[in-house]
Coordinates of C-alpha atoms and ligand atoms in Angstrom, one line a residue:
M5 CA 0.0 -0.1 0.0
C6 CA 1.2 3.5 -0.6
P7 CA -0.7 6.2 1.2
I8 CA 1.4 9.0 -0.3
H9 CA -1.6 10.4 -2.1
R10 CA -3.4 11.2 1.2
T11 CA -0.7 13.4 2.3
L12 CA -0.3 15.0 -1.2
N13 CA -0.7 18.8 0.2
I14 CA 1.7 18.3 3.0
I15 CA 4.4 16.7 0.7
L16 CA 3.9 19.3 -1.8
L17 CA 4.5 22.2 0.8
A18 CA 7.4 20.5 2.4
A19 CA 9.4 19.1 -0.4
G20 CA 8.1 20.4 -3.8
L21 CA 7.6 18.0 -6.7
I22 CA 7.8 14.5 -5.4
C23 CA 7.1 11.4 -7.5
L24 CA 4.1 10.2 -5.8
A25 CA 3.1 6.6 -6.9
T26 CA 4.3 4.1 -9.1
N27 CA 1.1 2.5 -10.2
G28 CA 2.5 -0.5 -12.0
A29 CA 1.6 -4.2 -11.5
R30 CA 2.1 -5.4 -8.0
A31 CA 2.7 -8.6 -6.4
A32 CA -0.7 -10.2 -5.7
G33 CA -1.6 -9.9 -2.0
N34 CA -5.2 -10.2 -1.4
P35 CA -6.6 -8.6 -4.5
T36 CA -10.2 -8.1 -5.2
V37 CA -11.0 -10.5 -8.1
L38 CA -13.3 -8.9 -10.8
K39 CA -14.6 -11.3 -13.3
V40 CA -16.0 -9.8 -16.4
D41 CA -18.3 -11.7 -18.8
A42 CA -18.5 -9.8 -22.0
R43 CA -20.0 -12.6 -24.1
D44 CA -23.3 -10.4 -24.4
A45 CA -21.4 -7.4 -25.4
R46 CA -23.3 -7.5 -28.9
R47 CA -26.5 -7.3 -26.9
R48 CA -25.1 -4.3 -25.1
V49 CA -24.6 -5.7 -21.7
L50 CA -21.6 -6.6 -19.6
H51 CA -21.9 -9.0 -16.6
A52 CA -19.4 -8.7 -13.7
T53 CA -18.7 -10.2 -10.3
L54 CA -16.4 -9.0 -7.6
H55 CA -14.9 -11.0 -4.6
L56 CA -13.9 -8.0 -2.3
P57 CA -11.9 -8.8 0.8
A58 CA -13.7 -7.2 3.6
Q59 CA -13.9 -7.2 7.5
P60 CA -17.3 -7.7 9.6
G61 CA -19.0 -4.3 10.4
P62 CA -20.2 -1.5 8.4
L63 CA -18.7 -1.0 5.1
T64 CA -19.4 1.7 2.2
L65 CA -18.6 0.8 -1.3
L66 CA -18.1 3.4 -4.0
Y67 CA -18.9 3.4 -7.9
P68 CA -16.3 5.4 -9.7
K69 CA -17.6 9.0 -10.2
W70 CA -14.9 11.6 -11.2
M71 CA -13.2 10.1 -14.2
P72 CA -9.7 11.1 -14.8
G73 CA -9.3 12.7 -18.3
E74 CA -13.1 13.3 -18.5
H75 CA -12.7 16.2 -15.9
G76 CA -16.0 15.8 -14.4
P77 CA -18.3 13.5 -12.4
T78 CA -19.3 11.4 -15.4
G79 CA -19.2 7.8 -13.9
P80 CA -22.3 6.1 -15.8
I81 CA -23.9 5.0 -12.6
S82 CA -27.5 5.1 -14.2
D83 CA -26.4 2.1 -16.4
L84 CA -25.4 -0.1 -13.3
V85 CA -28.1 -2.8 -12.9
G86 CA -28.8 -5.9 -11.0
L87 CA -26.5 -5.0 -7.9
K88 CA -26.7 -7.9 -5.5
M89 CA -24.3 -8.5 -2.6
T90 CA -23.7 -11.7 -0.5
A91 CA -21.2 -12.5 2.3
A92 CA -20.4 -16.0 3.4
G93 CA -23.1 -17.4 1.3
Q94 CA -25.8 -15.2 2.8
P95 CA -27.6 -12.2 1.0
V96 CA -26.5 -8.8 2.3
A97 CA -28.8 -5.7 2.1
W98 CA -27.6 -2.6 0.8
Q99 CA -28.7 1.1 0.9
R100 CA -27.7 3.8 -1.5
D101 CA -26.7 7.0 0.3
P102 CA -29.5 9.6 -0.3
L103 CA -27.1 12.5 -0.6
D104 CA -24.3 10.6 -2.3
N105 CA -25.6 8.3 -4.9
Y106 CA -22.5 6.8 -5.9
A107 CA -21.9 5.3 -2.4
F108 CA -23.7 2.0 -1.2
H109 CA -23.8 1.2 2.6
L110 CA -23.8 -2.3 3.9
E111 CA -23.0 -4.4 6.9
V112 CA -20.6 -7.3 6.6
P113 CA -21.9 -10.1 8.8
P114 CA -19.8 -11.6 11.5
G115 CA -17.4 -14.4 10.3
A116 CA -17.4 -13.2 6.8
D117 CA -13.9 -12.2 5.3
A118 CA -15.2 -10.9 1.8
V119 CA -18.2 -9.5 0.0
D120 CA -19.3 -11.0 -3.3
V121 CA -21.0 -8.5 -5.4
T122 CA -22.9 -9.2 -8.8
L123 CA -23.7 -6.3 -11.0
N124 CA -24.3 -5.6 -14.7
F125 CA -23.5 -2.8 -16.9
L126 CA -26.1 -1.6 -19.7
L127 CA -23.7 -0.5 -22.7
P128 CA -25.3 2.7 -24.0
S129 CA -26.1 3.4 -27.7
D130 CA -26.2 7.1 -27.4
P131 CA -23.2 8.5 -29.3
K132 CA -23.0 11.7 -27.4
G133 CA -20.5 11.6 -24.5
F134 CA -17.4 10.0 -23.5
T135 CA -16.8 6.5 -22.0
A136 CA -20.5 6.6 -20.6
A137 CA -21.5 6.9 -24.3
A138 CA -21.8 4.3 -27.0
S139 CA -18.9 1.7 -26.5
S140 CA -20.0 -1.1 -28.5
S141 CA -21.4 -2.7 -31.7
A142 CA -22.2 -6.0 -33.2
N143 CA -18.4 -6.7 -33.9
L144 CA -16.5 -4.9 -31.0
V145 CA -16.7 -3.5 -27.6
V146 CA -14.5 -1.1 -25.5
I147 CA -14.3 -2.1 -21.9
S148 CA -13.8 0.6 -19.5
W149 CA -13.3 -1.2 -16.0
N150 CA -14.7 1.7 -14.0
T151 CA -18.2 0.8 -15.2
L152 CA -17.9 -2.7 -13.8
L153 CA -16.7 -2.4 -10.2
L154 CA -17.2 -0.9 -6.7
Y155 CA -14.2 -0.3 -4.1
P156 CA -14.1 0.4 -0.5
K157 CA -14.4 4.0 0.6
G158 CA -11.5 5.5 2.3
V159 CA -9.0 3.7 0.5
A160 CA -6.8 5.2 -2.1
A161 CA -6.9 3.9 -5.7
N162 CA -3.1 3.2 -5.5
A163 CA -3.4 1.1 -2.3
V164 CA -6.1 -1.6 -3.3
D165 CA -5.3 -4.3 -5.9
F166 CA -7.7 -5.8 -8.5
A167 CA -7.2 -9.0 -10.5
V168 CA -9.3 -9.3 -13.6
R169 CA -10.6 -12.4 -15.3
L170 CA -12.3 -11.7 -18.7
Q171 CA -14.5 -13.8 -21.1
L172 CA -15.2 -12.5 -24.6
P173 CA -17.4 -13.7 -27.4
A174 CA -16.0 -16.7 -29.3
G175 CA -13.3 -15.7 -31.9
W176 CA -13.0 -12.0 -30.6
K177 CA -9.4 -10.8 -30.0
F178 CA -8.4 -8.1 -27.6
A179 CA -5.8 -5.4 -26.7
S180 CA -5.0 -3.6 -23.4
A181 CA -2.0 -2.2 -21.7
L182 CA -3.1 -4.4 -18.8
P183 CA -0.4 -6.9 -18.0
R184 CA -1.5 -10.5 -18.9
A185 CA -1.1 -13.4 -16.4
N186 CA -2.3 -16.5 -18.1
D187 CA -5.3 -18.1 -20.0
S188 CA -7.5 -20.9 -18.7
A189 CA -10.7 -22.5 -19.8
N190 CA -12.7 -19.8 -18.1
G191 CA -11.2 -16.9 -20.2
M192 CA -8.1 -14.5 -19.9
E193 CA -6.4 -13.7 -16.6
F194 CA -4.6 -10.5 -16.0
A195 CA -1.9 -9.8 -13.4
P196 CA -3.2 -8.1 -10.1
V197 CA -2.7 -4.2 -10.5
T198 CA -3.7 -1.4 -8.4
L199 CA -7.2 0.1 -9.0
E200 CA -5.5 3.2 -10.4
T201 CA -3.8 1.0 -12.9
L202 CA -6.9 -1.0 -13.8
I203 CA -9.0 2.1 -14.6
D204 CA -6.2 3.5 -16.3
S205 CA -5.9 0.4 -18.7
P206 CA -9.1 0.0 -20.8
L207 CA -9.4 -2.9 -23.2
I208 CA -10.7 -3.2 -26.9
A209 CA -12.0 -6.4 -28.2
G210 CA -13.7 -7.6 -31.4
A211 CA -14.2 -9.8 -34.3
Y212 CA -11.8 -7.6 -36.5
L213 CA -8.5 -6.6 -34.6
R214 CA -5.0 -5.9 -35.9
T215 CA -1.9 -4.9 -34.0
F216 CA 0.8 -2.9 -35.7
D217 CA 4.4 -2.8 -34.1
L218 CA 5.3 1.0 -34.4
S219 CA 8.8 0.6 -33.0
P220 CA 10.2 -3.0 -33.8
G221 CA 13.0 -3.9 -31.4
A222 CA 12.9 -0.9 -29.3
P223 CA 13.4 -1.4 -25.5
R224 CA 10.0 0.4 -24.9
P225 CA 7.4 -1.2 -27.4
H226 CA 4.9 1.0 -29.0
R227 CA 1.9 -0.7 -30.6
L228 CA -1.1 0.4 -32.5
N229 CA -4.1 -1.8 -31.9
V230 CA -6.9 -1.2 -34.2
V231 CA -10.5 -3.0 -33.8
A232 CA -13.1 -2.2 -36.4
D233 CA -16.5 -3.1 -37.6
S234 CA -15.2 -4.5 -40.8
A235 CA -12.0 -6.2 -41.9
A236 CA -11.6 -3.6 -44.8
A237 CA -11.3 -0.8 -42.2
L238 CA -8.2 -2.3 -40.9
E239 CA -6.3 -1.9 -44.0
M240 CA -3.5 0.6 -43.3
R241 CA -1.7 2.5 -46.0
P242 CA 2.0 2.3 -45.8
A243 CA 2.5 6.1 -45.6
D244 CA 0.0 6.1 -42.6
L245 CA 2.1 3.3 -40.7
E246 CA 5.2 5.3 -41.4
H247 CA 3.7 8.5 -40.1
F248 CA 2.5 6.9 -36.9
S249 CA 5.8 5.1 -36.5
R250 CA 7.4 8.6 -36.9
L251 CA 5.0 9.8 -34.3
V252 CA 6.4 7.4 -31.4
I253 CA 10.0 8.6 -32.4
E254 CA 9.0 12.4 -32.4
E255 CA 7.0 12.5 -29.2
P256 CA 9.7 10.9 -26.9
A257 CA 12.4 13.3 -28.7
L258 CA 10.2 16.2 -27.6
F259 CA 10.0 15.3 -24.0
G260 CA 13.3 13.6 -23.5
A261 CA 12.2 10.6 -21.2
Q262 CA 9.4 8.3 -21.3
H263 CA 7.2 7.5 -18.3
Y264 CA 5.9 4.1 -19.4
R265 CA 7.2 0.7 -19.9
K266 CA 5.4 0.3 -23.3
Y267 CA 2.7 2.4 -25.0
D268 CA -0.5 0.8 -26.5
F269 CA -2.9 3.0 -28.8
L270 CA -6.2 1.4 -28.6
L271 CA -8.0 2.7 -31.9
T272 CA -11.8 1.8 -32.4
L273 CA -13.0 2.3 -35.9
S274 CA -16.9 2.2 -35.8
D275 CA -19.9 4.5 -36.6
Q276 CA -21.7 2.8 -33.6
V277 CA -19.4 4.3 -30.8
A278 CA -19.0 7.7 -29.4
H279 CA -16.1 9.6 -31.1
F280 CA -13.4 11.0 -28.9
G281 CA -10.1 10.2 -27.3
L282 CA -9.2 9.4 -23.6
E283 CA -5.7 9.5 -22.2
H284 CA -4.0 7.0 -20.2
H285 CA -0.5 6.4 -18.8
E286 CA 0.5 3.5 -21.0
S287 CA -2.3 3.5 -23.5
S288 CA -4.9 5.7 -25.0
D289 CA -8.5 4.9 -26.0
N290 CA -9.2 6.6 -29.5
R291 CA -12.6 6.2 -31.2
T292 CA -13.3 7.5 -34.7
P293 CA -15.5 6.8 -37.8
E294 CA -15.1 3.4 -39.3
R295 CA -13.7 4.8 -42.6
M296 CA -11.0 6.9 -40.8
L297 CA -8.0 5.1 -42.4
M298 CA -9.8 4.9 -45.8
D299 CA -11.2 8.4 -46.4
E300 CA -8.8 11.3 -46.8
A301 CA -11.0 14.0 -45.4
L302 CA -11.7 11.9 -42.2
R303 CA -7.8 11.1 -42.1
K304 CA -7.0 14.7 -42.1
G305 CA -9.7 15.7 -39.7
W306 CA -8.9 13.1 -37.1
A307 CA -5.0 13.1 -37.6
G308 CA -4.5 15.1 -34.4
L309 CA -6.3 12.6 -32.2
L310 CA -3.4 10.0 -31.5
P311 CA -0.6 12.5 -31.2
H312 CA -2.8 14.5 -28.7
E313 CA -3.6 11.5 -26.5
M314 CA -0.2 10.3 -26.3
V315 CA 1.1 13.8 -25.3
H316 CA -1.2 13.4 -22.2
S317 CA 1.0 10.4 -21.2
W318 CA 3.5 13.2 -20.1
N319 CA 1.1 16.1 -19.6
G320 CA -2.0 15.1 -17.7
K321 CA -0.8 11.8 -16.5
Y322 CA 3.0 12.0 -15.4
R323 CA 2.5 15.7 -14.6
R324 CA -0.9 16.6 -13.4
P325 CA -2.4 19.8 -11.8
A326 CA -2.0 19.1 -8.0
D327 CA -6.0 19.8 -7.7
M328 CA -6.5 17.1 -10.2
A329 CA -4.4 14.3 -8.5
T330 CA -7.1 13.2 -6.4
P331 CA -6.6 9.9 -4.4
D332 CA -9.7 8.2 -5.8
Y333 CA -12.5 8.7 -7.9
H334 CA -14.9 10.2 -5.3
Q335 CA -13.1 13.3 -4.3
P336 CA -14.2 16.3 -6.7
M337 CA -11.3 17.6 -9.0
K338 CA -10.6 21.4 -9.2
I339 CA -9.8 21.8 -12.9
E340 CA -8.9 25.4 -13.5
L341 CA -5.5 24.4 -14.8
L342 CA -6.9 22.6 -17.7
W343 CA -5.6 25.5 -19.9
V344 CA -2.3 23.7 -19.2
Y345 CA -3.5 20.1 -19.2
E346 CA -5.6 20.3 -22.1
G347 CA -4.4 23.6 -23.9
L348 CA -0.8 22.8 -23.9
T349 CA -1.4 19.2 -25.0
T350 CA -3.5 20.6 -27.9
Y351 CA -0.6 22.9 -29.0
L352 CA 2.0 20.1 -28.7
G353 CA -0.3 17.4 -30.3
E354 CA -0.8 19.5 -33.3
V355 CA 2.7 20.5 -33.7
L356 CA 3.6 16.7 -33.5
T357 CA 1.0 15.9 -36.0
A358 CA 2.8 17.9 -38.4
R359 CA 6.1 16.8 -37.1
C360 CA 5.5 13.3 -37.9
G361 CA 3.9 13.9 -41.3
L362 CA 0.4 13.1 -40.5
W363 CA -0.3 16.6 -41.5
S364 CA 1.6 18.5 -44.4
V365 CA 2.9 22.1 -43.6
T366 CA -0.2 23.3 -45.4
N367 CA -2.6 21.3 -43.5
Y368 CA -1.1 22.8 -40.1
L369 CA -1.3 26.3 -41.4
E370 CA -4.9 25.9 -42.6
H371 CA -5.7 24.2 -39.3
L372 CA -4.3 27.2 -37.4
A373 CA -6.2 29.7 -39.5
L374 CA -9.4 27.9 -38.7
V375 CA -8.8 27.8 -35.1
A376 CA -7.9 31.4 -35.1
A377 CA -10.8 32.6 -37.2
Q378 CA -13.4 30.5 -35.1
L379 CA -12.1 31.9 -31.9
D380 CA -12.1 35.4 -33.1
H381 CA -15.9 35.1 -34.0
Q382 CA -16.7 33.9 -30.6
R383 CA -19.1 36.6 -29.2
G384 CA -19.0 34.9 -25.6
R385 CA -15.4 36.3 -25.6
D386 CA -16.9 39.6 -24.4
W387 CA -18.4 38.3 -21.3
R388 CA -16.4 35.4 -19.9
P389 CA -12.6 35.0 -19.8
L390 CA -10.9 31.8 -20.7
A391 CA -10.4 30.6 -17.3
D392 CA -14.2 30.5 -16.7
T393 CA -14.6 27.9 -19.5
T394 CA -12.2 25.6 -17.6
V395 CA -13.9 25.6 -14.3
A396 CA -17.2 25.1 -16.0
A397 CA -15.6 22.4 -18.4
H398 CA -18.0 19.7 -17.1
L399 CA -21.0 21.8 -18.1
L400 CA -19.7 22.9 -21.4
Y401 CA -18.6 19.4 -22.6
Y402 CA -22.3 18.7 -22.6
A403 CA -23.8 21.9 -23.7
R404 CA -25.9 21.9 -26.9
P405 CA -24.3 23.4 -30.1
Q406 CA -27.1 26.1 -30.3
G407 CA -25.8 29.1 -28.8
T408 CA -22.1 28.0 -28.7
A409 CA -20.7 31.4 -30.1
W410 CA -22.4 33.4 -27.3
R411 CA -21.8 30.9 -24.5
R412 CA -18.4 29.8 -25.5
S413 CA -17.3 26.2 -25.5
V414 CA -14.4 24.3 -24.0
D415 CA -12.2 26.9 -25.6
F416 CA -9.3 26.0 -23.5
Y417 CA -8.3 23.3 -26.1
P418 CA -8.0 25.7 -29.1
E419 CA -7.6 29.0 -27.5
G420 CA -4.9 27.1 -25.1
E421 CA -3.3 26.1 -28.4
L422 CA -3.0 29.8 -29.7
I423 CA -1.7 31.0 -26.3
W424 CA 0.9 28.3 -26.1
L425 CA 2.1 28.9 -29.5
E426 CA 2.5 32.8 -28.6
A427 CA 4.5 31.4 -25.5
D428 CA 6.7 29.3 -27.8
V429 CA 7.2 32.3 -30.1
T430 CA 8.0 34.6 -27.1
L431 CA 10.7 32.0 -25.9
R432 CA 12.4 31.9 -29.2
E433 CA 12.3 35.7 -29.6
R434 CA 13.7 36.3 -26.1
T435 CA 16.5 33.9 -26.6
Q436 CA 17.3 34.8 -30.2
G437 CA 16.2 31.4 -31.4
R438 CA 18.3 29.4 -28.9
R439 CA 15.5 28.2 -26.7
S440 CA 11.8 27.4 -27.4
L441 CA 8.9 25.5 -25.7
D442 CA 10.7 22.2 -26.4
D443 CA 13.2 23.1 -23.8
F444 CA 10.4 23.7 -21.5
C445 CA 8.9 20.3 -22.3
Q446 CA 12.3 18.6 -21.6
R447 CA 12.8 20.4 -18.2
F448 CA 8.9 20.1 -17.1
F449 CA 8.1 16.6 -18.4
G450 CA 11.4 15.0 -19.0
G451 CA 13.7 13.6 -16.1
E452 CA 14.3 10.0 -15.9
S453 CA 12.6 7.6 -17.9
G454 CA 10.6 4.9 -15.9
P455 CA 7.3 3.3 -15.2
P456 CA 4.2 5.3 -14.6
C457 CA 4.4 7.9 -12.0
V458 CA 2.4 11.1 -11.0
V459 CA 4.2 14.4 -10.3
P460 CA 1.8 17.1 -9.4
Y461 CA 2.3 20.8 -10.3
T462 CA 0.9 24.0 -9.5
L463 CA 0.8 27.3 -11.7
D464 CA 3.8 28.7 -9.8
D465 CA 5.8 25.5 -11.0
V466 CA 4.7 26.3 -14.7
L467 CA 5.9 29.8 -14.4
K468 CA 9.2 29.0 -12.7
T469 CA 10.2 26.6 -15.3
L470 CA 9.3 29.1 -18.0
N471 CA 11.5 31.6 -16.2
E472 CA 14.3 29.2 -16.1
I473 CA 14.1 29.0 -20.0
A474 CA 13.6 32.7 -20.5
P475 CA 13.0 35.3 -17.8
F476 CA 9.8 37.3 -18.5
D477 CA 6.7 38.4 -16.9
W478 CA 4.9 35.1 -17.5
R479 CA 2.3 35.5 -14.8
G480 CA 1.4 38.8 -16.4
F481 CA 1.3 37.0 -19.8
F482 CA -1.1 34.4 -18.8
Q483 CA -3.2 36.7 -16.5
Q484 CA -3.8 38.8 -19.4
R485 CA -4.7 36.0 -21.9
I486 CA -6.3 33.4 -19.5
Y487 CA -7.8 35.3 -16.7
S488 CA -9.1 38.5 -18.3
V489 CA -11.9 39.2 -20.7
N490 CA -10.5 39.5 -24.3
P491 CA -13.0 40.4 -27.1
R492 CA -10.4 39.3 -29.8
A493 CA -8.6 36.1 -30.1
P494 CA -5.0 35.8 -29.1
L495 CA -3.3 36.1 -32.5
G496 CA 0.2 37.2 -31.2
G497 CA 1.8 33.8 -31.8
I498 CA 0.5 33.6 -35.3
E499 CA 1.6 37.2 -36.1
R500 CA 5.0 37.2 -34.5
G501 CA 5.5 33.8 -36.0
G502 CA 5.5 35.5 -39.3
W503 CA 2.0 35.1 -40.5
R504 CA -1.3 36.8 -40.5
L505 CA -5.0 35.7 -40.4
A506 CA -6.7 36.5 -43.5
Y507 CA -9.9 35.4 -45.3
R508 CA -10.3 34.3 -49.0
D509 CA -13.3 33.1 -51.2
T510 CA -12.5 29.3 -51.2
P511 CA -12.5 26.9 -48.3
S512 CA -9.2 25.2 -47.4
E513 CA -8.9 21.4 -47.3
M514 CA -8.8 21.4 -43.6
L515 CA -12.2 23.4 -43.4
K516 CA -13.5 20.6 -45.8
A517 CA -12.1 18.0 -43.6
F518 CA -13.5 19.8 -40.4
E519 CA -17.0 20.0 -42.1
T520 CA -16.8 16.1 -42.9
V521 CA -15.9 15.2 -39.5
K522 CA -18.4 17.5 -37.7
K523 CA -21.2 16.9 -40.4
V524 CA -21.7 20.6 -40.8
T525 CA -21.7 23.4 -43.5
D526 CA -19.9 26.4 -42.0
F527 CA -20.7 30.0 -43.1
S528 CA -19.7 31.5 -39.8
F529 CA -17.3 33.8 -41.6
S530 CA -19.6 35.4 -44.0
L531 CA -23.3 34.9 -43.0
G532 CA -22.5 34.0 -39.4
L533 CA -24.4 30.8 -39.7
S534 CA -23.5 27.0 -39.3
L535 CA -25.8 24.1 -40.4
A536 CA -26.3 20.6 -39.7
E537 CA -26.8 18.2 -42.6
D538 CA -30.5 18.3 -42.4
G539 CA -30.5 22.2 -42.6
G540 CA -30.8 22.5 -38.7
I541 CA -29.3 25.7 -37.8
L542 CA -26.6 24.8 -35.4
D543 CA -25.6 28.3 -34.3
I544 CA -25.4 31.9 -35.4
I545 CA -22.7 34.5 -34.8
P546 CA -24.4 37.4 -32.9
G547 CA -24.3 40.7 -34.9
L548 CA -23.4 39.0 -38.4
P549 CA -25.9 39.0 -41.2
A550 CA -27.9 35.8 -40.3
D551 CA -28.5 37.2 -36.8
R552 CA -29.4 40.6 -38.2
A553 CA -32.0 39.1 -40.5
G554 CA -33.8 37.3 -37.6
V555 CA -32.3 33.7 -38.1
G556 CA -31.8 31.9 -34.9
P557 CA -30.3 28.7 -33.3
G558 CA -33.0 25.8 -33.4
M559 CA -34.5 26.9 -36.7
K560 CA -34.3 24.9 -39.7
L561 CA -33.4 26.1 -43.1
L562 CA -35.8 24.9 -45.9
A563 CA -35.1 27.1 -48.9
V564 CA -32.5 29.6 -50.4
N565 CA -34.0 32.1 -52.9
Q566 CA -37.1 29.9 -53.3
R567 CA -35.1 26.8 -54.1
R568 CA -34.8 23.8 -51.7
W569 CA -31.6 24.1 -49.5
K570 CA -28.5 22.3 -50.1
P571 CA -24.9 23.6 -49.3
E572 CA -23.9 24.4 -52.8
L573 CA -27.0 26.4 -53.4
L574 CA -26.3 28.7 -50.5
R575 CA -22.8 29.0 -51.7
T576 CA -23.9 30.1 -55.1
A577 CA -26.3 32.5 -53.5
I578 CA -23.7 34.2 -51.7
K579 CA -21.5 34.5 -54.6
D580 CA -24.4 36.0 -56.8
A581 CA -25.2 38.5 -54.1
E582 CA -21.6 39.7 -53.9
G583 CA -21.2 43.5 -54.7
G584 CA -25.0 43.7 -55.4
A585 CA -28.0 45.0 -53.5
T586 CA -30.4 42.1 -53.8
P587 CA -30.7 40.1 -50.3
I588 CA -30.2 36.5 -50.0
E589 CA -33.6 35.0 -49.0
L590 CA -33.9 32.1 -46.6
L591 CA -37.0 30.2 -46.0
V592 CA -36.7 28.7 -42.3
E593 CA -39.1 26.7 -40.2
N594 CA -39.3 27.9 -36.6
G595 CA -41.4 25.1 -34.9
D596 CA -44.6 24.9 -36.9
V597 CA -44.2 28.4 -38.5
F598 CA -42.6 29.2 -41.8
Q599 CA -40.5 32.5 -42.0
T600 CA -38.7 34.3 -44.6
C601 CA -35.5 35.9 -43.6
R602 CA -33.6 38.5 -45.9
L603 CA -29.9 38.6 -45.4
D604 CA -28.5 42.0 -46.7
Y605 CA -25.0 40.4 -47.2
H606 CA -22.8 41.3 -50.2
G607 CA -19.3 40.5 -49.1
G608 CA -19.0 37.2 -51.0
E609 CA -17.8 33.8 -49.7
R610 CA -15.3 34.3 -46.8
Y611 CA -13.1 31.4 -45.5
P612 CA -10.0 31.7 -43.3
C613 CA -6.4 31.3 -44.2
L614 CA -3.0 32.3 -43.1
E615 CA -0.9 34.8 -45.3
R616 CA 2.9 35.1 -45.0
D617 CA 4.3 38.3 -43.5
A618 CA 7.5 38.5 -45.5
G619 CA 8.7 41.0 -42.9
K620 CA 9.1 38.5 -40.1
P621 CA 11.2 35.3 -39.9
D622 CA 8.8 32.3 -40.4
L623 CA 8.9 30.7 -36.9
L624 CA 5.9 28.5 -37.5
A625 CA 8.0 26.5 -40.2
E626 CA 10.8 26.2 -37.6
I627 CA 8.2 25.0 -34.8
I628 CA 6.7 22.0 -36.9
K629 CA 10.4 21.0 -38.3
P630 CA 10.8 17.3 -37.1
R631 CA 13.4 17.2 -34.2
A632 CA 14.1 13.4 -34.0
R633 CA 17.2 12.0 -35.9
Ligands
LIG6 ZN1 -6.9 16.0 -24.0

């Protein structure tokens, strides 16, 4: 048992940064045995039993609530069903805590040395959300162990061991970072690990699964494990394999050390599951559309996912904001420093996407232009600072798309990217090109390579390390950009990096990829309007032509200039109205009322791009140059 998490604050005050917890596999003492029967995964149900060592007397068991990486109380307890408990062969009654619904109280009878728990988890089919959303199809399943277990209250996650046994549908293969023990007639057995490691090591399984060795012969293996809804979706182009192999060289080269024994990308290709990525120390759970490896727009649109999730092995897992390094899954996290945890990861992940070749230089510049333009059109910038989007992240992740421009979204990802780009450019300017954010990464996230370990940090630690690279008023720099209201997007990194945000009349390849991934048509930069595939109005930009003409989010576009709506028709209408005086006429449906809105807009099509500023050195080109030899 390692009780260090419980004394986290004292240790931090007394000694600064200390490596808190090795969470690797431990010798089996008296672990909780978790048996998972996934043979009904196709029917969207997982069955589990737990044999949990216990002493006679009162006991409280907890269902994991605050999920690392999801930044909120997202444990899907409403899909936990059929919960029954016994001890020494006798039924044991349990009561759910009325104020704390993730806690179950029971009395362990005299003479019992364990509690046996039976439970089932209803795999959801709703694609909206993270691990609590759709995680299975007829051909595959992603198992997040937190959905299938209870653990004793008052015990730190790194102080209790679990041993997993798993049964899968016949013929299904699996992949996970979880260390294997052996197989038996009753299924696969995994080595006992701490609860922390177990929840940090999800598993993918399915009828179609391939594993690609990305670093053959390397002392620390890197594998790309892909499960899909079809055999065809598993086909990997040689160029993609080369880029992924390059990625696992470039990432460690950026940080200078590896805090994992091996790294497993778990990639699920399915249109039936929720699409997102979730980071772990030695693996990542990446879920994209089935055709991601086959379709050019999907490939470009999702290219940044694996680089981003792998960066989290250093930023988010190894180094973690102290207020997010909680001892268990019950204590709430304070998430204000997500602009470092997620914002810096977004910046580094996208730089690495270009460094490893998953994006071309043009892709990277087009992506940056899109991010900058979208943030610059956020009207919510004039009422809430970026920091307010971090502390309210668990609300914003689930906010509906309507009203995003006024509400703001989880902007600490894309805006964090622009701010950390500006920090990188500032470091390069102040050291005449001798130092950069790469040096910060080496110093802050590097150190000795070894097994997983958590080293918490505070904002002061971040500022101190930046000052060691290049002395500057870094506190003021972030105060102004993160904690103050800023009506305009932070474009300093782009502009001092030798480029400027501009607009042209044709959409970039990355904007088209963004539209494909998001299934939207985006007229934000001209009409101030974005549309779903069915014409549903996702959002309007307050103050721009659609808003001024009375169009509102939640309405549905039916016709453009008296013809049935489709994206090309609206593009043509914008072009035809350019420089003239005739308004663009939109017929919209508002509930059961039809309404005609006349948009007095004559500025033509308008899509973001970056233009080179020849008067300044091209620092963006420097930043995305590969650094590994
Ligand atoms: Zn992330």
